[in-house]
Amino acid sequence: MKIAIIGSGGREHALADKIADCKSLDELFIIPGNPGTRKLGKNIRISPDDHEAILRFCLEHGIELVVIGPEKPLAEGLADILRKNGINVFGPSKQAAKIEGEKSFAKKLMKEFGIPTAGFEIFDKNNYDMAIKYLHKISYPTVIKADGIAAGKGVIIAEDLEDAKEAIKECFINSSFGTAGDKIVIEEFMTGQEASVFAITDGTEFILLPAAQDHKRIYDGDKGKNTGGMGAYAPTPFVSEKDYELISQKIVEPTLRGMREKGTPFVGCLYCGLMMTNQGPKVVEYNCRFGDPETQVVLPLLDGDFLELLYSSACGKLSKSVIYNNGASVCVVAASGGYPDKYLSGFEIYGLEKKNDFVKIYHAGTKEIDGKIMTNGGRVLNITSIIRNNDLKEAKRIAYNALNKINFEGIQYRKDISDKALI
Ligand code: AMP
Ligand code: GLY
């Protein structure tokens, strides 16, 4: 099979790595890819924003499956254009991608189909006074979310009424989140451990992959600003066998049914961001794609034919061709100094060649110049350990050992990835 992966981050490197191992693969293209994916297939210099050029490339090269990594091309309808031209796509249509891009859409869907999530109300810019009135009726902390995609910054946890009023002002009056904040969701604050569960689906049938836990904040102990993710591990012990059943029955099945009934069936990877509360798993958010960096720790835990899983899902006849291999994986993100605020790029990365069988180094923000690998982004590398037994402590040790051999100017990383599971 000839496959094209769209994207250039650590998630896409991990996808390429897994697909490159599959027997049915003939040729792999990554559009545009990164210096890591170049070793696994051909990087093609086309921007993920240039849908016409991607379509032309796929038609000219007889691509049989396109796997779309990031949310932006999905939200902008890349899957629709490709499908209209007869190309199989792993990833949802523009309409179905709203499950991530419009929080109010997702919340209404959950309410209508009885899917467990935080209680909520939706307000738009014209209801400023009503939103303020509502703030007087609720308990604190509360959560205020911009409706649209706000680069991971659109969620405000308000400790008290004053905080909440300020947050609403930021959205409606100061337009701090642009048009993404013209509508807001005010929701109940939930407590518990967070987990990310991927459901791979053809729109009806689905399979759950092992649950991961992300680390979104920049500093140890979940302190500091939110980032794109500073590390992850899988499987997480906070999701039990019983929880997987509940997630299947009470969350994924009704979500997919709801999407079908709305005429926008969801095909691809439904990412369920969950809070494991003492009343069971509840949805914090959905994403319409594989998570980053969770993908880096989930895919290595799958035995079987991963490409068959993606292809069969894209073709509407899911084949549950993978199983959990009883392993464990820890991924630590090495980031540029200053990230998630301003940072410098262009520093040479040392120590990349010193690897062993239990370590994969996925490239996220790198660039090759004259044969040297340089930093080229906020999140630079994903140092990932993979072992065949479920021993997170050992997986953590191996990941940090590997990380110690790597260096670039300003390198920063969290030292506590997976610790929540180890205490
Ligand atoms: P989101 O962008 O919706 O994933 O939210 C970002 C982060 O905010 C989540 O990973 C949670 O840590 C936190 N969060 C969002 N919604 C809630 C909620 N209702 N209760 C508690 N924490 C939340
Ligand atoms: N790790 C969070 C995300 O992919 O959105």
Short mmCIF file of C-alpha atoms and ligand atoms in Angstrom, two decimals:
data_model
loop_
_atom_site.label_atom_id
_atom_site.label_comp_id
_atom_site.label_asym_id
_atom_site.label_seq_id
_atom_site.Cartn_x
_atom_site.Cartn_y
_atom_site.Cartn_z
CA MET A 1 0.00 0.00 0.00
CA LYS A 2 1.08 3.56 -0.69
CA ILE A 3 0.50 5.79 2.30
CA ALA A 4 0.78 9.52 2.98
CA ILE A 5 0.88 10.99 6.47
CA ILE A 6 0.07 14.68 6.87
CA GLY A 7 1.98 16.62 9.55
CA SER A 8 5.45 17.32 10.89
CA GLY A 9 5.49 16.74 14.65
CA GLY A 10 6.39 14.00 17.11
CA ARG A 11 2.95 12.44 16.66
CA GLU A 12 3.51 12.10 12.92
CA HIS A 13 7.02 10.69 13.49
CA ALA A 14 5.50 8.06 15.80
CA LEU A 15 2.76 7.27 13.24
CA ALA A 16 5.37 6.94 10.49
CA ASP A 17 7.50 4.70 12.69
CA LYS A 18 4.60 2.36 13.42
CA ILE A 19 3.37 2.29 9.81
CA ALA A 20 6.89 1.71 8.46
CA ASP A 21 6.90 -1.60 10.35
CA CYS A 22 3.72 -2.90 8.72
CA LYS A 23 3.97 -5.69 6.16
CA SER A 24 1.40 -4.23 3.78
CA LEU A 25 3.33 -0.98 3.35
CA ASP A 26 4.93 -0.42 -0.06
CA GLU A 27 5.76 3.26 0.02
CA LEU A 28 5.48 5.92 2.72
CA PHE A 29 5.31 9.68 2.16
CA ILE A 30 5.20 12.27 4.91
CA ILE A 31 3.83 15.70 4.02
CA PRO A 32 5.89 17.64 5.00
CA GLY A 33 7.53 15.44 7.69
CA ASN A 34 10.66 16.25 9.71
CA PRO A 35 14.30 15.09 9.87
CA GLY A 36 13.19 12.02 11.85
CA THR A 37 10.55 10.86 9.38
CA ARG A 38 13.04 11.22 6.52
CA LYS A 39 14.61 7.94 7.66
CA LEU A 40 11.29 6.11 7.40
CA GLY A 41 9.86 7.37 4.13
CA LYS A 42 9.99 10.28 1.70
CA ASN A 43 9.34 13.75 3.06
CA ILE A 44 7.36 15.83 0.59
CA ARG A 45 7.65 19.58 0.76
CA ILE A 46 4.00 20.58 0.60
CA SER A 47 2.30 22.61 3.33
CA PRO A 48 -0.59 20.85 5.14
CA ASP A 49 -2.55 24.05 4.38
CA ASP A 50 -2.24 23.54 0.62
CA HIS A 51 -5.08 21.09 0.09
CA GLU A 52 -5.06 21.33 -3.69
CA ALA A 53 -1.36 20.45 -3.85
CA ILE A 54 -1.86 17.51 -1.48
CA LEU A 55 -4.71 16.22 -3.62
CA ARG A 56 -2.63 16.52 -6.79
CA PHE A 57 0.28 14.69 -5.16
CA CYS A 58 -1.96 11.86 -3.94
CA LEU A 59 -3.60 11.40 -7.34
CA GLU A 60 -0.28 11.49 -9.20
CA HIS A 61 1.34 8.97 -6.85
CA GLY A 62 -1.61 6.58 -6.48
CA ILE A 63 -1.85 7.08 -2.71
CA GLU A 64 -4.22 4.51 -1.21
CA LEU A 65 -4.57 5.97 2.28
CA VAL A 66 -3.97 9.42 3.75
CA VAL A 67 -3.54 9.66 7.52
CA ILE A 68 -4.11 13.21 8.74
CA GLY A 69 -2.25 14.05 11.98
CA PRO A 70 -3.11 17.62 13.08
CA GLU A 71 -6.54 19.16 13.71
CA LYS A 72 -6.09 22.20 11.47
CA PRO A 73 -6.28 20.46 8.08
CA LEU A 74 -9.18 18.35 9.43
CA ALA A 75 -11.07 21.44 10.61
CA GLU A 76 -10.43 23.01 7.22
CA GLY A 77 -11.86 20.07 5.29
CA LEU A 78 -8.80 18.27 3.87
CA ALA A 79 -10.45 14.88 4.43
CA ASP A 80 -13.53 15.97 2.45
CA ILE A 81 -11.55 17.11 -0.59
CA LEU A 82 -9.52 13.90 -0.70
CA ARG A 83 -12.57 11.65 -0.23
CA LYS A 84 -14.49 13.48 -2.95
CA ASN A 85 -11.67 12.48 -5.27
CA GLY A 86 -11.80 8.82 -4.34
CA ILE A 87 -8.90 8.72 -1.87
CA ASN A 88 -9.27 6.81 1.41
CA VAL A 89 -8.69 9.00 4.45
CA PHE A 90 -8.10 8.23 8.09
CA GLY A 91 -9.61 11.30 9.75
CA PRO A 92 -13.00 12.97 10.10
CA SER A 93 -14.83 15.30 7.72
CA LYS A 94 -14.89 19.04 8.38
CA GLN A 95 -18.37 18.72 9.90
CA ALA A 96 -17.35 15.86 12.20
CA ALA A 97 -14.15 17.69 13.23
CA LYS A 98 -16.42 20.23 14.94
CA ILE A 99 -16.42 17.83 17.86
CA GLU A 100 -13.01 19.37 18.67
CA GLY A 101 -13.29 22.79 17.05
CA GLU A 102 -16.56 23.90 18.65
CA LYS A 103 -16.83 23.13 22.34
CA SER A 104 -20.51 24.17 22.39
CA PHE A 105 -21.24 21.59 19.66
CA ALA A 106 -19.51 18.88 21.71
CA LYS A 107 -21.26 19.86 24.93
CA LYS A 108 -24.73 19.91 23.30
CA LEU A 109 -24.04 16.50 21.77
CA MET A 110 -23.10 15.12 25.18
CA LYS A 111 -26.23 16.55 26.77
CA GLU A 112 -28.52 15.23 24.05
CA PHE A 113 -27.05 11.72 24.15
CA GLY A 114 -26.59 11.47 27.92
CA ILE A 115 -22.80 11.30 27.84
CA PRO A 116 -21.20 11.97 31.24
CA THR A 117 -19.48 15.38 31.32
CA ALA A 118 -19.34 18.48 33.53
CA GLY A 119 -22.64 20.39 33.87
CA PHE A 120 -22.59 23.56 31.76
CA GLU A 121 -24.27 26.58 30.18
CA ILE A 122 -23.42 28.28 26.89
CA PHE A 123 -23.41 32.05 26.36
CA ASP A 124 -22.52 34.25 23.44
CA LYS A 125 -21.28 37.81 23.22
CA ASN A 126 -24.83 39.20 23.08
CA ASN A 127 -25.64 37.55 26.43
CA TYR A 128 -22.91 39.24 28.45
CA ASP A 129 -25.32 40.32 31.22
CA MET A 130 -26.90 36.89 31.42
CA ALA A 131 -23.49 35.27 31.70
CA ILE A 132 -22.57 37.58 34.60
CA LYS A 133 -25.89 36.84 36.31
CA TYR A 134 -25.23 33.10 35.92
CA LEU A 135 -21.87 33.51 37.66
CA HIS A 136 -23.71 34.58 40.82
CA LYS A 137 -25.66 31.31 40.92
CA ILE A 138 -22.85 28.77 40.65
CA SER A 139 -20.20 27.35 42.98
CA TYR A 140 -16.44 27.78 42.64
CA PRO A 141 -13.95 26.99 41.23
CA THR A 142 -15.64 27.05 37.84
CA VAL A 143 -14.30 26.59 34.32
CA ILE A 144 -14.74 29.09 31.49
CA LYS A 145 -13.90 27.94 27.97
CA ALA A 146 -13.69 29.82 24.70
CA ASP A 147 -15.84 27.95 22.18
CA GLY A 148 -13.36 27.84 19.30
CA ILE A 149 -9.77 26.67 18.95
CA ALA A 150 -7.63 29.09 20.98
CA ALA A 151 -4.17 27.50 20.70
CA GLY A 152 -4.65 25.55 23.93
CA LYS A 153 -5.12 28.74 25.93
CA GLY A 154 -8.89 29.05 25.86
CA VAL A 155 -9.58 27.33 29.19
CA ILE A 156 -9.69 29.43 32.35
CA ILE A 157 -10.14 27.91 35.80
CA ALA A 158 -11.77 30.68 37.86
CA GLU A 159 -11.23 30.32 41.60
CA ASP A 160 -13.96 32.79 42.57
CA LEU A 161 -16.61 35.15 41.23
CA GLU A 162 -14.12 37.95 40.57
CA ASP A 163 -11.84 35.66 38.55
CA ALA A 164 -14.83 34.44 36.56
CA LYS A 165 -16.05 37.96 35.77
CA GLU A 166 -12.55 38.82 34.61
CA ALA A 167 -12.43 35.73 32.37
CA ILE A 168 -15.73 36.63 30.72
CA LYS A 169 -14.47 40.17 30.16
CA GLU A 170 -11.35 38.76 28.49
CA CYS A 171 -13.51 36.73 26.09
CA PHE A 172 -16.35 39.13 25.32
CA ILE A 173 -14.95 42.64 25.84
CA ASN A 174 -11.18 42.39 25.29
CA SER A 175 -11.50 39.63 22.64
CA SER A 176 -8.32 38.01 24.01
CA PHE A 177 -9.13 34.78 22.16
CA GLY A 178 -10.29 36.47 18.96
CA THR A 179 -13.52 35.12 17.52
CA ALA A 180 -12.89 31.80 19.33
CA GLY A 181 -14.08 33.62 22.48
CA ASP A 182 -17.27 35.13 21.03
CA LYS A 183 -19.11 32.19 22.51
CA ILE A 184 -18.19 30.58 25.84
CA VAL A 185 -19.00 27.47 27.83
CA ILE A 186 -19.17 27.86 31.61
CA GLU A 187 -18.86 24.47 33.23
CA GLU A 188 -18.63 22.69 36.51
CA PHE A 189 -15.12 22.02 37.86
CA MET A 190 -14.36 18.31 38.01
CA THR A 191 -11.74 16.59 40.14
CA GLY A 192 -9.86 13.36 39.54
CA GLN A 193 -7.02 12.00 37.47
CA GLU A 194 -7.02 12.88 33.78
CA ALA A 195 -6.62 10.25 31.06
CA SER A 196 -6.58 10.25 27.28
CA VAL A 197 -8.27 7.37 25.49
CA PHE A 198 -8.22 6.95 21.71
CA ALA A 199 -11.13 5.22 20.00
CA ILE A 200 -10.30 4.13 16.45
CA THR A 201 -13.52 4.01 14.51
CA ASP A 202 -15.13 3.57 11.10
CA GLY A 203 -18.08 5.62 12.36
CA THR A 204 -19.90 2.72 14.03
CA GLU A 205 -17.52 0.00 15.16
CA PHE A 206 -14.59 1.03 17.33
CA ILE A 207 -11.65 -0.23 19.33
CA LEU A 208 -10.13 1.49 22.37
CA LEU A 209 -6.36 1.79 22.60
CA PRO A 210 -4.53 1.68 25.97
CA ALA A 211 -5.12 4.83 28.03
CA ALA A 212 -2.36 7.42 28.43
CA GLN A 213 -1.81 10.37 30.74
CA ASP A 214 -0.55 13.67 29.38
CA HIS A 215 1.40 16.34 31.33
CA LYS A 216 0.18 19.68 30.03
CA ARG A 217 1.90 22.13 32.37
CA ILE A 218 5.44 23.33 31.81
CA TYR A 219 6.88 22.58 35.28
CA ASP A 220 7.07 19.57 37.60
CA GLY A 221 4.08 19.01 39.83
CA ASP A 222 1.74 20.43 37.15
CA LYS A 223 2.90 23.98 37.87
CA GLY A 224 3.21 26.89 35.46
CA LYS A 225 1.64 27.55 32.09
CA ASN A 226 -0.18 25.15 29.83
CA THR A 227 1.83 23.77 26.92
CA GLY A 228 1.19 21.47 24.00
CA GLY A 229 2.22 18.61 26.33
CA MET A 230 5.51 18.04 28.16
CA GLY A 231 5.33 14.27 28.30
CA ALA A 232 3.05 11.27 28.61
CA TYR A 233 3.05 7.66 29.67
CA ALA A 234 0.90 4.61 29.00
CA PRO A 235 -0.85 2.60 30.13
CA THR A 236 -2.17 4.64 33.02
CA PRO A 237 -3.34 2.68 36.08
CA PHE A 238 -6.09 5.27 36.62
CA VAL A 239 -8.19 3.55 33.95
CA SER A 240 -9.28 0.09 35.11
CA GLU A 241 -10.81 -2.74 33.08
CA LYS A 242 -14.22 -1.67 34.40
CA ASP A 243 -13.48 1.93 33.30
CA TYR A 244 -12.68 0.79 29.73
CA GLU A 245 -16.12 -0.84 29.68
CA LEU A 246 -17.78 2.32 30.96
CA ILE A 247 -15.87 4.45 28.45
CA SER A 248 -17.03 2.16 25.64
CA GLN A 249 -20.66 1.98 26.71
CA LYS A 250 -21.35 5.38 28.18
CA ILE A 251 -19.01 7.60 26.18
CA VAL A 252 -17.73 6.27 22.85
CA GLU A 253 -20.80 4.30 21.69
CA PRO A 254 -23.29 7.17 22.29
CA THR A 255 -20.86 9.76 20.89
CA LEU A 256 -20.53 7.84 17.62
CA ARG A 257 -24.28 7.20 17.52
CA GLY A 258 -24.90 10.91 18.10
CA MET A 259 -22.56 11.87 15.30
CA ARG A 260 -24.28 9.43 12.93
CA GLU A 261 -27.72 10.70 13.87
CA LYS A 262 -26.60 14.26 13.23
CA GLY A 263 -25.55 13.19 9.74
CA THR A 264 -21.85 13.71 10.49
CA PRO A 265 -20.43 10.25 11.20
CA PHE A 266 -17.00 10.37 12.81
CA VAL A 267 -14.28 8.33 11.09
CA GLY A 268 -10.74 8.27 12.44
CA CYS A 269 -9.35 8.65 15.94
CA LEU A 270 -11.78 10.03 18.49
CA TYR A 271 -9.63 11.32 21.32
CA CYS A 272 -11.52 11.28 24.60
CA GLY A 273 -9.94 13.59 27.18
CA LEU A 274 -11.38 12.20 30.40
CA MET A 275 -11.60 13.03 34.08
CA MET A 276 -11.68 9.86 36.16
CA THR A 277 -14.07 11.17 38.83
CA ASN A 278 -15.47 9.22 41.75
CA GLN A 279 -18.68 8.97 39.75
CA GLY A 280 -16.78 7.33 36.89
CA PRO A 281 -15.16 8.67 33.72
CA LYS A 282 -16.47 12.00 32.40
CA VAL A 283 -15.52 13.82 29.20
CA VAL A 284 -13.35 16.94 29.60
CA GLU A 285 -12.96 17.38 25.85
CA TYR A 286 -12.92 15.51 22.59
CA ASN A 287 -10.25 15.89 19.96
CA CYS A 288 -10.78 14.80 16.38
CA ARG A 289 -7.31 13.20 15.96
CA PHE A 290 -4.50 11.39 17.71
CA GLY A 291 -3.11 13.23 20.75
CA ASP A 292 0.40 14.60 20.94
CA PRO A 293 2.44 13.38 22.86
CA GLU A 294 0.10 10.52 23.84
CA THR A 295 0.45 8.85 20.42
CA GLN A 296 4.16 8.47 21.04
CA VAL A 297 3.47 6.22 24.06
CA VAL A 298 0.29 4.46 22.88
CA LEU A 299 1.38 3.15 19.47
CA PRO A 300 4.42 1.23 20.80
CA LEU A 301 2.05 -0.76 23.01
CA LEU A 302 0.20 -2.25 20.05
CA ASP A 303 0.96 -5.62 18.49
CA GLY A 304 -0.66 -6.56 15.20
CA ASP A 305 -1.24 -4.75 11.95
CA PHE A 306 -1.64 -1.05 12.69
CA LEU A 307 -1.93 -0.10 9.04
CA GLU A 308 -4.77 -2.59 8.60
CA LEU A 309 -6.53 -0.89 11.54
CA LEU A 310 -6.28 2.56 9.95
CA TYR A 311 -7.08 1.37 6.43
CA SER A 312 -10.11 -0.68 7.47
CA SER A 313 -11.44 2.20 9.53
CA ALA A 314 -11.02 4.60 6.58
CA CYS A 315 -12.84 2.11 4.31
CA GLY A 316 -15.82 1.81 6.67
CA LYS A 317 -15.20 -1.78 7.80
CA LEU A 318 -13.12 -1.74 10.95
CA SER A 319 -10.82 -4.68 11.49
CA LYS A 320 -9.75 -4.82 15.13
CA SER A 321 -6.28 -5.88 14.08
CA VAL A 322 -4.21 -4.74 17.08
CA ILE A 323 -3.94 -5.82 20.70
CA TYR A 324 -2.17 -4.43 23.77
CA ASN A 325 1.24 -6.07 24.11
CA ASN A 326 1.41 -5.70 27.90
CA GLY A 327 4.25 -3.19 27.62
CA ALA A 328 4.81 0.30 29.05
CA SER A 329 6.10 3.52 27.58
CA VAL A 330 7.21 6.91 28.90
CA CYS A 331 7.80 9.93 26.69
CA VAL A 332 9.62 13.02 27.93
CA VAL A 333 9.50 16.17 25.82
CA ALA A 334 12.76 18.09 25.52
CA ALA A 335 11.76 21.70 24.93
CA SER A 336 13.55 24.94 24.06
CA GLY A 337 14.46 27.27 26.93
CA GLY A 338 11.69 29.83 27.38
CA TYR A 339 8.91 27.67 25.91
CA PRO A 340 5.88 28.06 26.07
CA ASP A 341 6.73 31.77 25.92
CA LYS A 342 9.36 33.21 23.59
CA TYR A 343 12.30 30.94 22.82
CA LEU A 344 15.24 30.82 20.44
CA SER A 345 15.81 28.15 17.79
CA GLY A 346 18.76 27.06 15.68
CA PHE A 347 20.90 25.29 18.30
CA GLU A 348 22.71 22.10 17.37
CA ILE A 349 21.40 18.95 19.07
CA TYR A 350 24.03 16.57 20.45
CA GLY A 351 23.78 12.91 21.43
CA LEU A 352 21.05 11.77 19.05
CA GLU A 353 23.02 8.78 17.84
CA LYS A 354 23.42 7.16 21.29
CA LYS A 355 20.31 5.01 21.42
CA ASN A 356 19.36 1.50 22.46
CA ASP A 357 16.58 -0.94 21.57
CA PHE A 358 14.28 0.37 24.27
CA VAL A 359 14.39 4.00 23.18
CA LYS A 360 12.87 5.93 20.30
CA ILE A 361 13.62 9.58 19.78
CA TYR A 362 10.80 11.22 17.91
CA HIS A 363 11.51 14.58 16.31
CA ALA A 364 8.98 17.34 16.99
CA GLY A 365 10.67 20.68 16.31
CA THR A 366 13.95 20.00 14.50
CA LYS A 367 15.58 20.98 11.25
CA GLU A 368 18.52 19.51 9.35
CA ILE A 369 21.13 21.97 8.15
CA ASP A 370 24.33 20.72 6.46
CA GLY A 371 23.89 17.29 8.00
CA LYS A 372 23.42 18.68 11.52
CA ILE A 373 20.16 18.44 13.46
CA MET A 374 19.18 21.79 14.94
CA THR A 375 16.36 22.93 17.21
CA ASN A 376 13.45 24.42 15.30
CA GLY A 377 10.46 24.80 17.62
CA GLY A 378 9.22 24.90 21.20
CA ARG A 379 8.90 21.18 21.69
CA VAL A 380 12.04 19.76 20.09
CA LEU A 381 12.34 16.03 20.79
CA ASN A 382 10.23 13.28 22.34
CA ILE A 383 12.48 10.84 24.17
CA THR A 384 10.40 7.70 24.45
CA SER A 385 11.12 4.44 26.23
CA ILE A 386 9.36 1.25 25.21
CA ILE A 387 9.47 -1.97 27.22
CA ARG A 388 7.60 -5.24 26.83
CA ASN A 389 6.40 -5.51 30.42
CA ASN A 390 4.12 -3.17 32.28
CA ASP A 391 6.77 -1.67 34.56
CA LEU A 392 6.40 2.11 34.42
CA LYS A 393 9.18 2.68 36.92
CA GLU A 394 11.65 0.92 34.64
CA ALA A 395 10.21 2.69 31.57
CA LYS A 396 10.73 6.03 33.31
CA ARG A 397 14.32 5.15 34.23
CA ILE A 398 15.14 4.20 30.64
CA ALA A 399 13.59 7.37 29.19
CA TYR A 400 15.51 9.69 31.51
CA ASN A 401 18.73 7.75 31.01
CA ALA A 402 18.41 8.33 27.28
CA LEU A 403 17.53 11.97 27.81
CA ASN A 404 20.70 12.50 29.85
CA LYS A 405 22.77 11.75 26.77
CA ILE A 406 21.06 14.46 24.72
CA ASN A 407 21.83 18.14 24.85
CA PHE A 408 21.20 21.47 23.18
CA GLU A 409 21.50 25.01 24.44
CA GLY A 410 18.62 25.93 26.75
CA ILE A 411 17.16 22.40 26.95
CA GLN A 412 14.34 22.08 29.50
CA TYR A 413 12.15 19.15 30.44
CA ARG A 414 9.99 17.87 33.26
CA LYS A 415 11.58 15.38 35.64
CA ASP A 416 8.34 13.85 36.89
CA ILE A 417 6.71 12.29 33.84
CA SER A 418 4.70 9.23 35.02
CA ASP A 419 5.25 9.98 38.74
CA LYS A 420 1.53 10.20 39.46
CA ALA A 421 1.26 6.55 38.53
CA LEU A 422 4.25 5.56 40.65
CA ILE A 423 3.20 6.99 44.01
P1 AMP B 1 -9.26 21.37 27.50
O1 AMP B 1 -8.57 22.30 26.56
O2 AMP B 1 -10.75 21.41 27.42
O3 AMP B 1 -8.67 19.99 27.47
O4 AMP B 1 -8.86 21.87 28.95
C1 AMP B 1 -7.52 22.01 29.35
C2 AMP B 1 -7.33 21.52 30.74
O5 AMP B 1 -8.15 22.26 31.66
C3 AMP B 1 -7.77 20.08 30.95
O6 AMP B 1 -6.76 19.18 30.60
C4 AMP B 1 -8.07 20.05 32.42
O7 AMP B 1 -6.86 19.93 33.17
C5 AMP B 1 -8.63 21.41 32.68
N1 AMP B 1 -10.10 21.37 32.62
C6 AMP B 1 -10.88 21.59 31.55
N2 AMP B 1 -12.18 21.44 31.88
C7 AMP B 1 -12.23 21.14 33.18
C8 AMP B 1 -13.28 20.88 34.11
N3 AMP B 1 -14.56 20.94 33.77
N4 AMP B 1 -12.94 20.58 35.40
C9 AMP B 1 -11.64 20.56 35.77
N5 AMP B 1 -10.62 20.80 34.96
C10 AMP B 1 -10.89 21.10 33.66
N1 GLY B 2 -2.09 16.05 24.33
C1 GLY B 2 -3.20 16.87 24.10
C2 GLY B 2 -3.60 17.00 22.71
O1 GLY B 2 -3.13 16.32 21.83
O2 GLY B 2 -4.46 17.83 22.44
#
